[in-house]
Each structure stands twice: as structure tokens, then as C-alpha cells.
mmCIF file of C-alpha atoms in Angstrom:
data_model
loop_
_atom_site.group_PDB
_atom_site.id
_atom_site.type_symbol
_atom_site.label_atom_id
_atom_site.label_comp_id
_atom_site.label_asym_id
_atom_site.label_seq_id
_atom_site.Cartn_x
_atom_site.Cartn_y
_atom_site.Cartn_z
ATOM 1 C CA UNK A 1 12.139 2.615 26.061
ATOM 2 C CA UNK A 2 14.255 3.280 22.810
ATOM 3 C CA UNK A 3 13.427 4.000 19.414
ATOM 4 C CA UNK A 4 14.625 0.658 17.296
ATOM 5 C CA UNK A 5 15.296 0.084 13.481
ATOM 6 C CA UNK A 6 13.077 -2.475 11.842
ATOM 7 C CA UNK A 7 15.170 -3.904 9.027
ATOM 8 C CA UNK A 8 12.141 -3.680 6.800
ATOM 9 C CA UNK A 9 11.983 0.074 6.788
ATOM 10 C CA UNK A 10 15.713 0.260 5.405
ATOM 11 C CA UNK A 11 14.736 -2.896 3.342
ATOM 12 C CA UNK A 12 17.586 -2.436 0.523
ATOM 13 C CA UNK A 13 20.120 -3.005 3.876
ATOM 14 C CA UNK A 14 21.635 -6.230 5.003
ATOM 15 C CA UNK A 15 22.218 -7.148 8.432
ATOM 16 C CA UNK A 16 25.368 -5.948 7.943
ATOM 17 C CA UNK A 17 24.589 -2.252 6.544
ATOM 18 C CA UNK A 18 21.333 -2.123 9.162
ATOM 19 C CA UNK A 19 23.661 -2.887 12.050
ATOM 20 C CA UNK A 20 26.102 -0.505 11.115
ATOM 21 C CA UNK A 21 23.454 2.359 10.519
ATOM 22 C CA UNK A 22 22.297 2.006 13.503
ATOM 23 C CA UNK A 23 25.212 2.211 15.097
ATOM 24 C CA UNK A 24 25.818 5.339 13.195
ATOM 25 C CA UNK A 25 22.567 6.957 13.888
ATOM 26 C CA UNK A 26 23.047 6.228 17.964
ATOM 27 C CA UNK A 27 19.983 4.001 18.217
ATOM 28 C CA UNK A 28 20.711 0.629 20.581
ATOM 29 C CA UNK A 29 18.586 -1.593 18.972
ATOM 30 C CA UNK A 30 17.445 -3.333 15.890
ATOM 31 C CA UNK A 31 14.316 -5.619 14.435
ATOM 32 C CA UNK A 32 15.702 -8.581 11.815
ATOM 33 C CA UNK A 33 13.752 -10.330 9.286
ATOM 34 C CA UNK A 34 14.642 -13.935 8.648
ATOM 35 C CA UNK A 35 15.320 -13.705 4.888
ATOM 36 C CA UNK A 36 17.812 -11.085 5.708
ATOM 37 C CA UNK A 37 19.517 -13.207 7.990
ATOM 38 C CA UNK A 38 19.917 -16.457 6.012
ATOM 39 C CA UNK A 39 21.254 -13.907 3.559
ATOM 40 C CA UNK A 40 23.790 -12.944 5.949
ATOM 41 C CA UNK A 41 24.445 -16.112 7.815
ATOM 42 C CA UNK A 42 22.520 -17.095 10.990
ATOM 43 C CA UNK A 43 25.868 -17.384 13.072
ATOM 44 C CA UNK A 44 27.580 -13.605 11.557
ATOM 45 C CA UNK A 45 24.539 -11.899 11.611
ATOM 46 C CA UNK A 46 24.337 -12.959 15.778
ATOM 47 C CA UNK A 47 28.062 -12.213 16.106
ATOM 48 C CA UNK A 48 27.419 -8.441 14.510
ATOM 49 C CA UNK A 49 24.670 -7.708 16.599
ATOM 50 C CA UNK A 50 26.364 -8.816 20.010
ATOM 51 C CA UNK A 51 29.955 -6.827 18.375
ATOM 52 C CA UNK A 52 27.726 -3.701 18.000
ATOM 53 C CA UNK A 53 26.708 -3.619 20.942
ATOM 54 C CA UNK A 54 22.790 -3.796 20.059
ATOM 55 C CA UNK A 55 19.999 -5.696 21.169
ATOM 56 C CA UNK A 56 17.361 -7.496 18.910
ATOM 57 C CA UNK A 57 13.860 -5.948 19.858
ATOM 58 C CA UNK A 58 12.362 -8.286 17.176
ATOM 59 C CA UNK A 59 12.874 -11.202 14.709
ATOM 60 C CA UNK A 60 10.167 -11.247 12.123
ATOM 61 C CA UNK A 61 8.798 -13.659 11.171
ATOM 62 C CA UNK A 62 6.904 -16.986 12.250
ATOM 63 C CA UNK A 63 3.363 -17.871 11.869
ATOM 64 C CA UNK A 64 1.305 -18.637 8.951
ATOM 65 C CA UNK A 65 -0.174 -21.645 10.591
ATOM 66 C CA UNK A 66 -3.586 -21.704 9.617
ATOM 67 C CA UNK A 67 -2.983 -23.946 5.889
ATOM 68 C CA UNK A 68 -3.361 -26.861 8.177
ATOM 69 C CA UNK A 69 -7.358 -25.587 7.659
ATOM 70 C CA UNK A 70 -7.213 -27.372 4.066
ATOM 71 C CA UNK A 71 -8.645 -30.570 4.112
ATOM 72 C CA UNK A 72 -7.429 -33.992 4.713
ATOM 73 C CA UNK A 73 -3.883 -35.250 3.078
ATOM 74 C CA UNK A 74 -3.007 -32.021 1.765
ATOM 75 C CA UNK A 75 -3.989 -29.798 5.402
ATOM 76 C CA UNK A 76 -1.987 -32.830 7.742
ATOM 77 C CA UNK A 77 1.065 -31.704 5.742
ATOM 78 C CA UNK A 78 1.059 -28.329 5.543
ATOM 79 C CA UNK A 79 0.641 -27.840 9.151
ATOM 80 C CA UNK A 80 3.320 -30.073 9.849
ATOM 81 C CA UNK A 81 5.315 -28.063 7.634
ATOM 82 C CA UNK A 82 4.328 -24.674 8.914
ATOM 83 C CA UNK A 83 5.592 -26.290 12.603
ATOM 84 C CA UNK A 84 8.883 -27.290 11.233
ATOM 85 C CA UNK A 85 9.556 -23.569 10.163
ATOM 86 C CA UNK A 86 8.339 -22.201 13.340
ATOM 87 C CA UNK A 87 10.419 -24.695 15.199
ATOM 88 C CA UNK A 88 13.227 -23.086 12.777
ATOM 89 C CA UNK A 89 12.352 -19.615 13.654
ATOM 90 C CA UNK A 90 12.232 -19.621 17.347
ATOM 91 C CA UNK A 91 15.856 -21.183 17.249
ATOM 92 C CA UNK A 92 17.347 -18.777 15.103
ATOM 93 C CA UNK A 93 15.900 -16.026 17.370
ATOM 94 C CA UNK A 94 17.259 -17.882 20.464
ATOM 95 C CA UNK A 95 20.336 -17.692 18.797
ATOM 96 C CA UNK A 96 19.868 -13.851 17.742
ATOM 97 C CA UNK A 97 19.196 -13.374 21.487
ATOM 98 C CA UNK A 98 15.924 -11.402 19.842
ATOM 99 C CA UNK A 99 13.505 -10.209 22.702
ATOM 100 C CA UNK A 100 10.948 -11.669 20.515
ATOM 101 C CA UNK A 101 10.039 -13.800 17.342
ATOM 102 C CA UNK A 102 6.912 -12.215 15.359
ATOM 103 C CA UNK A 103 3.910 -14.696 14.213
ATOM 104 C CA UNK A 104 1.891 -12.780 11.810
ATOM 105 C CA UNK A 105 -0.870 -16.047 11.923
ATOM 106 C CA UNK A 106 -1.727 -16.645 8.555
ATOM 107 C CA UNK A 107 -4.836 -16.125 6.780
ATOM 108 C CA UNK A 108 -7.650 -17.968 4.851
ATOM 109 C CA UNK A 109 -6.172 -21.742 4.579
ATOM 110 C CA UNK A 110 -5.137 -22.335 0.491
ATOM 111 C CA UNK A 111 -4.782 -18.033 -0.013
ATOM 112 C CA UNK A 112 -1.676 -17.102 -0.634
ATOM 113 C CA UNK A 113 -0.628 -13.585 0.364
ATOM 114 C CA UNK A 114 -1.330 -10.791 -1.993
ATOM 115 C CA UNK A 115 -2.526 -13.408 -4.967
ATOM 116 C CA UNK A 116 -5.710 -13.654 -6.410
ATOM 117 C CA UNK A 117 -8.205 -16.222 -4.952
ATOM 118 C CA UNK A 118 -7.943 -20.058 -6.591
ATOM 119 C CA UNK A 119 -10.741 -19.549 -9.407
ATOM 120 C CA UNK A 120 -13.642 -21.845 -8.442
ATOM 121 C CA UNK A 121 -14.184 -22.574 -12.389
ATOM 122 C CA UNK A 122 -10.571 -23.990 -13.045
ATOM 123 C CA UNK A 123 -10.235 -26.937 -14.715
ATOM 124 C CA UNK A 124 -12.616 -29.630 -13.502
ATOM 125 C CA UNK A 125 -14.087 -27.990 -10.671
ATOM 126 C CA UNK A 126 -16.591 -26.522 -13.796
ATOM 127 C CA UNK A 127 -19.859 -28.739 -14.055
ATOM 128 C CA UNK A 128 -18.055 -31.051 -12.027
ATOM 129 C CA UNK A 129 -17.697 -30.292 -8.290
ATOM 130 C CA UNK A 130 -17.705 -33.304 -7.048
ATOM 131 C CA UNK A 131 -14.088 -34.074 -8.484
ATOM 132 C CA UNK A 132 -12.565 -31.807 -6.355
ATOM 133 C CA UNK A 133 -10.146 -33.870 -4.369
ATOM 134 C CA UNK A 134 -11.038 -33.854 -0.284
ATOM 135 C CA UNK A 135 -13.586 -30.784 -0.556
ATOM 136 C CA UNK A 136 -17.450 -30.552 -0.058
ATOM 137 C CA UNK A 137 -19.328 -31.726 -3.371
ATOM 138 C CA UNK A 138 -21.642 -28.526 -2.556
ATOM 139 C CA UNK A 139 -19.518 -26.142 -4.058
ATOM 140 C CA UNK A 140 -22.264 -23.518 -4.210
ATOM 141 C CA UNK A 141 -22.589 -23.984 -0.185
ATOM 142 C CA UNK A 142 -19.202 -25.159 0.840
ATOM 143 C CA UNK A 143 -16.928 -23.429 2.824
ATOM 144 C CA UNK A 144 -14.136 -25.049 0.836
ATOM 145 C CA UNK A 145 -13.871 -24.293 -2.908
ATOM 146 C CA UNK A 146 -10.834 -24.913 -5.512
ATOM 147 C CA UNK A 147 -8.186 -24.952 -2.946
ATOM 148 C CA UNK A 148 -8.818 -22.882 -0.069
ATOM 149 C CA UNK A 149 -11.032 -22.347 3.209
ATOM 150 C CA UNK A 150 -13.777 -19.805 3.923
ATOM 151 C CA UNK A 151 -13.860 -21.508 7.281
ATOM 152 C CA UNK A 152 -12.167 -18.336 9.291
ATOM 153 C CA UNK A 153 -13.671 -19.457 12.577
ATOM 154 C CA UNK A 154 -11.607 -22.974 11.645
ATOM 155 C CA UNK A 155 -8.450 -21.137 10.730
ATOM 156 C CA UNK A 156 -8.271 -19.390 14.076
ATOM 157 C CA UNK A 157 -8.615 -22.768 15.787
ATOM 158 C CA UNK A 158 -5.557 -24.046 13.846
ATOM 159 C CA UNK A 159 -3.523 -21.096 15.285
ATOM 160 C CA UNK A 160 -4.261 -22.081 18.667
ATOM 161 C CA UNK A 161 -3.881 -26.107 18.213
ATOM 162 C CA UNK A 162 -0.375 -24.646 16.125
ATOM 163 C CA UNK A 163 0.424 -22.698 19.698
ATOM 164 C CA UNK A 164 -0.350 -25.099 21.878
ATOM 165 C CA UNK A 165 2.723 -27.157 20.256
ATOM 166 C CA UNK A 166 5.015 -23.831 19.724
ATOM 167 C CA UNK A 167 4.499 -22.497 22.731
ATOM 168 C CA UNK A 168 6.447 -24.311 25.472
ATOM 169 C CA UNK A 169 8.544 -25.480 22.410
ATOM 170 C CA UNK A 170 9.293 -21.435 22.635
ATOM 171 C CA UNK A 171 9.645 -21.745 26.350
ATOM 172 C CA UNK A 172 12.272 -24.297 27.013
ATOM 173 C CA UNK A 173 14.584 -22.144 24.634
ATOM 174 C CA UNK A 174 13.938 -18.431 26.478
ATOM 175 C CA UNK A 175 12.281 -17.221 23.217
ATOM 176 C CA UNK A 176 8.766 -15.488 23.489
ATOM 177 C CA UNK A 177 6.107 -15.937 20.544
ATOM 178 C CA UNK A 178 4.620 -12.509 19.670
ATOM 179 C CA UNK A 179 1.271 -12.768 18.169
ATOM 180 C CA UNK A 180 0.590 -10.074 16.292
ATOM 181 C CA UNK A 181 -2.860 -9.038 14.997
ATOM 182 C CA UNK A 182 -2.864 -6.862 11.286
ATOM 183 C CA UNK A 183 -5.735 -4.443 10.033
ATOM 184 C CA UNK A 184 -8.994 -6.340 8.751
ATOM 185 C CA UNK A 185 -7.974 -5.370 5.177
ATOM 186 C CA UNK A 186 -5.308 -8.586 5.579
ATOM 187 C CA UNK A 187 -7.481 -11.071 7.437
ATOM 188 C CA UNK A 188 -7.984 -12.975 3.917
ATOM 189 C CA UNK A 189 -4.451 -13.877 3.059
ATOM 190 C CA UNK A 190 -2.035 -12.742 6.509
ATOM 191 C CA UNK A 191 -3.763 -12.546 9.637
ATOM 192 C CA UNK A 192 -6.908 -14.101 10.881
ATOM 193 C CA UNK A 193 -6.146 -12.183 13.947
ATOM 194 C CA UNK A 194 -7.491 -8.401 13.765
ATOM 195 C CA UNK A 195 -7.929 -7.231 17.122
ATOM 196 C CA UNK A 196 -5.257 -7.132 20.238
ATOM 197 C CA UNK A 197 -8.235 -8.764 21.555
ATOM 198 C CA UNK A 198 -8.308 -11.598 19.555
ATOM 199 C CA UNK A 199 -4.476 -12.170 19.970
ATOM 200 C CA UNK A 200 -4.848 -11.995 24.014
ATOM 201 C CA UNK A 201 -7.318 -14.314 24.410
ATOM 202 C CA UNK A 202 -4.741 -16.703 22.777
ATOM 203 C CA UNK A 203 -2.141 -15.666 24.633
ATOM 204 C CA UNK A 204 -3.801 -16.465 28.350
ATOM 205 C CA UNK A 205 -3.302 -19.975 28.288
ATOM 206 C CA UNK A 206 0.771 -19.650 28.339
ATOM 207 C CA UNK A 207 3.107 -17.962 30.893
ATOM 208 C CA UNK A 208 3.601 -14.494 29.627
ATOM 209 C CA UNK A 209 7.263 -15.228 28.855
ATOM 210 C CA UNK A 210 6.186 -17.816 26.439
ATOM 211 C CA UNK A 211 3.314 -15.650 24.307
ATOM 212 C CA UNK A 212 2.244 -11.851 24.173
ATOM 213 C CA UNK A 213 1.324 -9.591 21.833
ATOM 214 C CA UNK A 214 2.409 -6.909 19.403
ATOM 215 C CA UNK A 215 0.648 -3.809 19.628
ATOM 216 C CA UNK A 216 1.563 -2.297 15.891
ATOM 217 C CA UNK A 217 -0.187 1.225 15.312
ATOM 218 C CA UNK A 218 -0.842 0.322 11.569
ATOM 219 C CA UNK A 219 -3.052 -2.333 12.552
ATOM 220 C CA UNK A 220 -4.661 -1.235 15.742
ATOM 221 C CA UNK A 221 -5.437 2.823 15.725
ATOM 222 C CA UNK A 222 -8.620 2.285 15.015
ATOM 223 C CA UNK A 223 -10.131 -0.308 17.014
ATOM 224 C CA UNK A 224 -12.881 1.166 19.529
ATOM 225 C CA UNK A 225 -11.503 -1.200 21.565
ATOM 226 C CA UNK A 226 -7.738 -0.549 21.834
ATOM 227 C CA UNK A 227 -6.936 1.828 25.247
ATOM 228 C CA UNK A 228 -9.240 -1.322 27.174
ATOM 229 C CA UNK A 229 -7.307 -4.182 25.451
ATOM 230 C CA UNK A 230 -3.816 -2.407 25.962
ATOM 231 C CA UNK A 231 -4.739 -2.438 29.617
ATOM 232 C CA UNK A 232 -5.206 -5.571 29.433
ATOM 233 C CA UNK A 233 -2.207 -6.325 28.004
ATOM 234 C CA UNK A 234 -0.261 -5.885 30.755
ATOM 235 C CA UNK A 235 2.747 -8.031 31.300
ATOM 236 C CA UNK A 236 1.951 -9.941 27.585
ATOM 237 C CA UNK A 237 2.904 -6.615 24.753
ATOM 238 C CA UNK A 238 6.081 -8.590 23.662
ATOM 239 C CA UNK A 239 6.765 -5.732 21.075
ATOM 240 C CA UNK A 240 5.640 -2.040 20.109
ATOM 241 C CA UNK A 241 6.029 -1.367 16.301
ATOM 242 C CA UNK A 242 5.062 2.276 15.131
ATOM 243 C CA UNK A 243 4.320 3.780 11.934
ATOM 244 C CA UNK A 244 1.543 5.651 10.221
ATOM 245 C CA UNK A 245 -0.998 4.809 7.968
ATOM 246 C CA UNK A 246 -1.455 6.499 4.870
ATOM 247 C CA UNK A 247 -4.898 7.369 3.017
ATOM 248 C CA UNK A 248 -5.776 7.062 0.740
ATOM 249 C CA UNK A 249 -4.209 3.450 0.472
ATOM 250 C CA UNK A 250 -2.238 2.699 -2.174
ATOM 251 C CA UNK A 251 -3.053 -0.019 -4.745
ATOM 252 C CA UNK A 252 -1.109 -2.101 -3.074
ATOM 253 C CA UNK A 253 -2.450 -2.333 0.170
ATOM 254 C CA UNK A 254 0.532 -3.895 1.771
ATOM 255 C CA UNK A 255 2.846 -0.789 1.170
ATOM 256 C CA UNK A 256 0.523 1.591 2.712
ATOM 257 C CA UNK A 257 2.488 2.453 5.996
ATOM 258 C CA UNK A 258 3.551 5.748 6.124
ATOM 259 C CA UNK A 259 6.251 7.185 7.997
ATOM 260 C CA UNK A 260 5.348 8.922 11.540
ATOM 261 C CA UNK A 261 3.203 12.444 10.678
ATOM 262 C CA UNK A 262 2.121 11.306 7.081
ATOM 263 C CA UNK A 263 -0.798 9.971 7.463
ATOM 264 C CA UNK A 264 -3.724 9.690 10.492
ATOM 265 C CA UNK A 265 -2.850 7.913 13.520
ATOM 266 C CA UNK A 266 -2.472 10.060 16.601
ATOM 267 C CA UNK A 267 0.184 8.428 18.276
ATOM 268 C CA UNK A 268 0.448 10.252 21.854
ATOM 269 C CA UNK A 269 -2.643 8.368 23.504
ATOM 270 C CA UNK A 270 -1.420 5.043 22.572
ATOM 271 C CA UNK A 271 1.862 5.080 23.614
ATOM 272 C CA UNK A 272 0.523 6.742 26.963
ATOM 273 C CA UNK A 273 -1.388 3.358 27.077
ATOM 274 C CA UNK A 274 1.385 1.076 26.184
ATOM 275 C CA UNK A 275 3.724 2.606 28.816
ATOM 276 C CA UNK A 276 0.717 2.235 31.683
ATOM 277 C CA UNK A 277 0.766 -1.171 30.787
ATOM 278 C CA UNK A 278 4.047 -1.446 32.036
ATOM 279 C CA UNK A 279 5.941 -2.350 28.397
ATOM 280 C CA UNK A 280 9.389 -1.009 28.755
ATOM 281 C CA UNK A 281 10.941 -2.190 25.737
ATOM 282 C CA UNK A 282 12.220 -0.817 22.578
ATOM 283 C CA UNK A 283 9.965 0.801 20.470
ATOM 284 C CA UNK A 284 10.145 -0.118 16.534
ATOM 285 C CA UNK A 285 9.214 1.971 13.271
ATOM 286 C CA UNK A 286 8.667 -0.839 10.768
ATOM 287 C CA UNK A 287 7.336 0.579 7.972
ATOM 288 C CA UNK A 288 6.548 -0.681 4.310
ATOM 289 C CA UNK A 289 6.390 1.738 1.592
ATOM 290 C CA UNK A 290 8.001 2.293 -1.666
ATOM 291 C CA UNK A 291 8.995 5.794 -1.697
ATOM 292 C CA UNK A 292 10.460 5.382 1.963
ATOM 293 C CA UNK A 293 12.361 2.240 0.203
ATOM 294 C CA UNK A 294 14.027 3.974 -2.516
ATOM 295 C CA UNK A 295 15.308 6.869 -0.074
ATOM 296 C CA UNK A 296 18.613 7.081 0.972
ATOM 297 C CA UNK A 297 18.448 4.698 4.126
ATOM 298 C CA UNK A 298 20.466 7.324 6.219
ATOM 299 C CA UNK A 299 17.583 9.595 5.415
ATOM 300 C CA UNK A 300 15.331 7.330 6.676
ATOM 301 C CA UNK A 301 16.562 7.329 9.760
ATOM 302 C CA UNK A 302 17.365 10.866 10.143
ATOM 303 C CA UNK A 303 13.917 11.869 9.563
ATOM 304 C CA UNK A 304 12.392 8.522 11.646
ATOM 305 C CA UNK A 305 14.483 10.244 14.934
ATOM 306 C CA UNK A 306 13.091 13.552 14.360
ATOM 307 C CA UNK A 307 9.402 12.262 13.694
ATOM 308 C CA UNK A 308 9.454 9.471 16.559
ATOM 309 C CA UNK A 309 10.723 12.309 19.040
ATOM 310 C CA UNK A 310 8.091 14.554 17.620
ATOM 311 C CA UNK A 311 5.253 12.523 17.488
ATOM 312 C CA UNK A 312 6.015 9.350 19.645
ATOM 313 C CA UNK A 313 7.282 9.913 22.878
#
């Protein structure tokens, strides 16, 4: 294993400056985000990589699958469009050579990510829910008001009808689908997934070089469940993403990763159990935080060596 550079954590970077930091900083690897790369250019951004020397431990991301959950019309063509991007995704990382392309799942179908819920007393759904186009006239009871789904169960059902299409899609161009499960705290608006458990019990219907998992210490640390399900793992952790997480959280729960020692994830025991589960590939610190973002990125990664040494491995 070696310690890799998700793009995120040095997010003020392009694929340009990321490459060449971590080229600087001796690390052999590096996770790319998508919007970085159409920044860049799909084809430069694959030629500077493969120049450099590096390898792509990660491309994130694909996923957020599950607004196909919305009813009739308006659910057909979202999930048709969330395929088209996916379709999208795995060829750019085929073309990045990336050892794997992220799906963060999606959450409740019709919430979008970090917005307030659709207000279930706008405009004529008031007095008058029976005028809400292709949902249940029992608003009170329904499991679809103004514009979105409280149908979880049904969400997590589109993620594996959405799989069973991107999978061998996936396949037949070498690129393996890493589902990824995210703490609780996300499962209305990111991830209906919130347990490796979850995510493996979607993956064992595909070869394992079509679909594993991510095992991301944010999200996992504190599952009761984690040293059995990394076990289980074995042969399907696609990717290993470190970083620590912070309490109290921040207003923003998105930004609450910490880097390595800040916060309260003891990180010895689960790497033990992602190496005895035979995952020998790069390890990632992906972390989202806005002090760590206004740093100086060489900073970053100066004191992301010393902790991941320290505390990682």
C-alpha cells in the first residue's frame, strides 16, 4: 500500500497543480474528481497522470441513482439520466486508467444534497393534495409529498436495478464500480447506503472486478459491525479513503472531516482489518474541511505524510 492524494483535500488545485504536488511530495498516486477533470480536459488530465508517472487510486464520482424513486414521467427520466452520466463516468475513468470510479448512491429520490426539504405547503399542494402531479392524494400518509420520496426501502432498490445495468456496462471497459456507503447523518440527501454491509450485499451479484466497496473511515468507525463486514470484504474493498472525524460537527455537516489525529477515529485496528482482507492498494486521505482548504496545499500534504505514518500504518 501507498498513501494517495485525494484531489478534494487540496481542493483549490487542478489536475495540473495536484499532479505536480504529488510528484513533489514523493507520493505515487492520486484520487481525481470529475469536475476537476472536465476543467482540465479529459484527454490532458490522462496524459499528466501517465507523464508523472502516477497511478489513479480513485475517480470520484458516479452514483446518485436513486431520483428514478420519483414517480411516473418525471422518475422514468431522471433515472435514465442518472445512467447516461454514469455511462459518462466509467469511460472517463477507463480513460484515466483510475483503479476505480466512486458511486456515492444517492439519497431520498426529489432531495437535493445539502438543501432544505421541498415544503409540503407550496403552492397548491395547500388544501389541495390531490393536485399534486403523479403523487399519493394522502399527503398526510404518503410516502411521496411535494417532490420527493420517503420510500428509502424503494430508493435502495433503484440502486440495485441502476447496477444491474452499470455493472457489466463497467465490466466490458476494465473499470470497477466502487460503492461506497457514507455516515447515517447523509442517508437523506447522498447515500441510502450506511453500512459496508449494505454496500456488499449489492456487490455479490457481480464479479468482484466489476463492483466492491469503499471502506472510508469517516463513514464507517463506528459501526458495531465493521471488523466482521471488512472480513467479509475480501477480494471486493475497491478503495481505502482515510480521514478523521471531527466533533463536535460543524454546522455544516458535510465539512466535518478532520485531518488524521484531530478528531476520534482510532485508525490502527481498521487498517489491520483492511490489510487481512487482502486490499493492497493505495490508501487515500480525502478530506473535506474548510480550514484544511484554505491552507497552503503543500502544508497539507506535509502534515497528511507525517499524520498517515503516525497514525495509519
Amino acid at each position: 500500500m501507498s498513501l494517495s492524494l485525494n484531489q478534494w483535500t487540496t481542493r483549490r488545485w487542478s489536475v495540473a497543480e495536484a499532479v505536480d504536488g504529488c510528484v513533489r511530495h514523493g507520493l505515487e498516486a492520486v484520487g481525481l474528481w470529475r469536475e476537476k477533470v472536465a476543467e482540465q480536459g479529459l484527454a490532458r488530465s490522462a496524459a499528466l497522470v501517465r507523464e508523472a508517472g502516477l497511478r489513479v487510486s480513485s475517480l470520484c464520482r458516479g452514483g446518485f441513482l436513486t431520483a428514478g424513486g420519483l414517480p411516473g414521467e418525471e422518475g422514468r427520466l431522471a433515472f435514465g439520466r442518472a445512467l447516461d452520466d454514469n455511462r459518462r463516468a466509467v469511460d472517463e475513468a477507463a480513460e484515466l486508467g483510475a483503479a476505480c470510479l466512486v458511486m456515492v448512491v444517492g439519497g431520498l429520490p426529489g432531495v437535493r444534497p445539502g438543501e432544505p426539504l421541498p415544503s409540503r405547503l407550496s403552492g397548491d399542494v395547500a388544501g389541495a393534495p390531490e393536485r399534486v402531479a403523479g403523487f399519493s392524494k394522502d399527503v398526510a400518509g404518503a410516502s411521496e409529498v411535494a417532490g420527493f420520496s420517503k420510500d428509502v426501502a424503494g430508493a435502495r432498490e433503484r440502486v440495485a436495478e441502476a447496477l444491474s445495468v452499470l455493472a457489466p456496462y463497467a465490466g466490458e471497459r476494465g473499470v470497477r464500480l466502487a460503492l461506497e456507503p457514507l455516515h447515517p447523518v447523509y442517508c437523506p440527501d447522498r447515500a441510502v447506503l450506511s453500512t459496508l454491509g449494505q454496500a456488499l450485499d449489492l456487490c455479490l451479484p457481480y464479479p468482484e472486478e466489476q463492483v466492491g466497496v469503499v471502506v472510508d473511515t469517516f463513514h464507517v468507525w463506528w459501526d458495531p459491525r465493521l471488523s466482521e463486514d471488512v472480513a467479509r470484504a475480501a477480494g471486493r474493498i475497491a478503495s481505502y479513503q482515510v480521514c478523521d472525524y471531527l466533533h463536535p460537527l460543524p454546522a455544516d455537516v458535510l465539512l466535518g472531516r478532520g485531518m488524521m489525529g484531530d478528531g476520534v477515529i482510532d485508525f490502527a485496528p481498521i487498517t489491520r482489518a483492511v490489510l487481512a482482507a487482502g486490499y493492497t492498494g493505495d490508501i487515500e486521505v480525502e478530506i473535506f474541511n474548510a480550514d484544511v482548504w484554505a491552507a497552503d496545499p503543500d502544508e497539507v500534504l506535509a502534515t497528511m505524510k507525517a499524520r498517515y505514518a503516525e497514525l495509519v500504518v
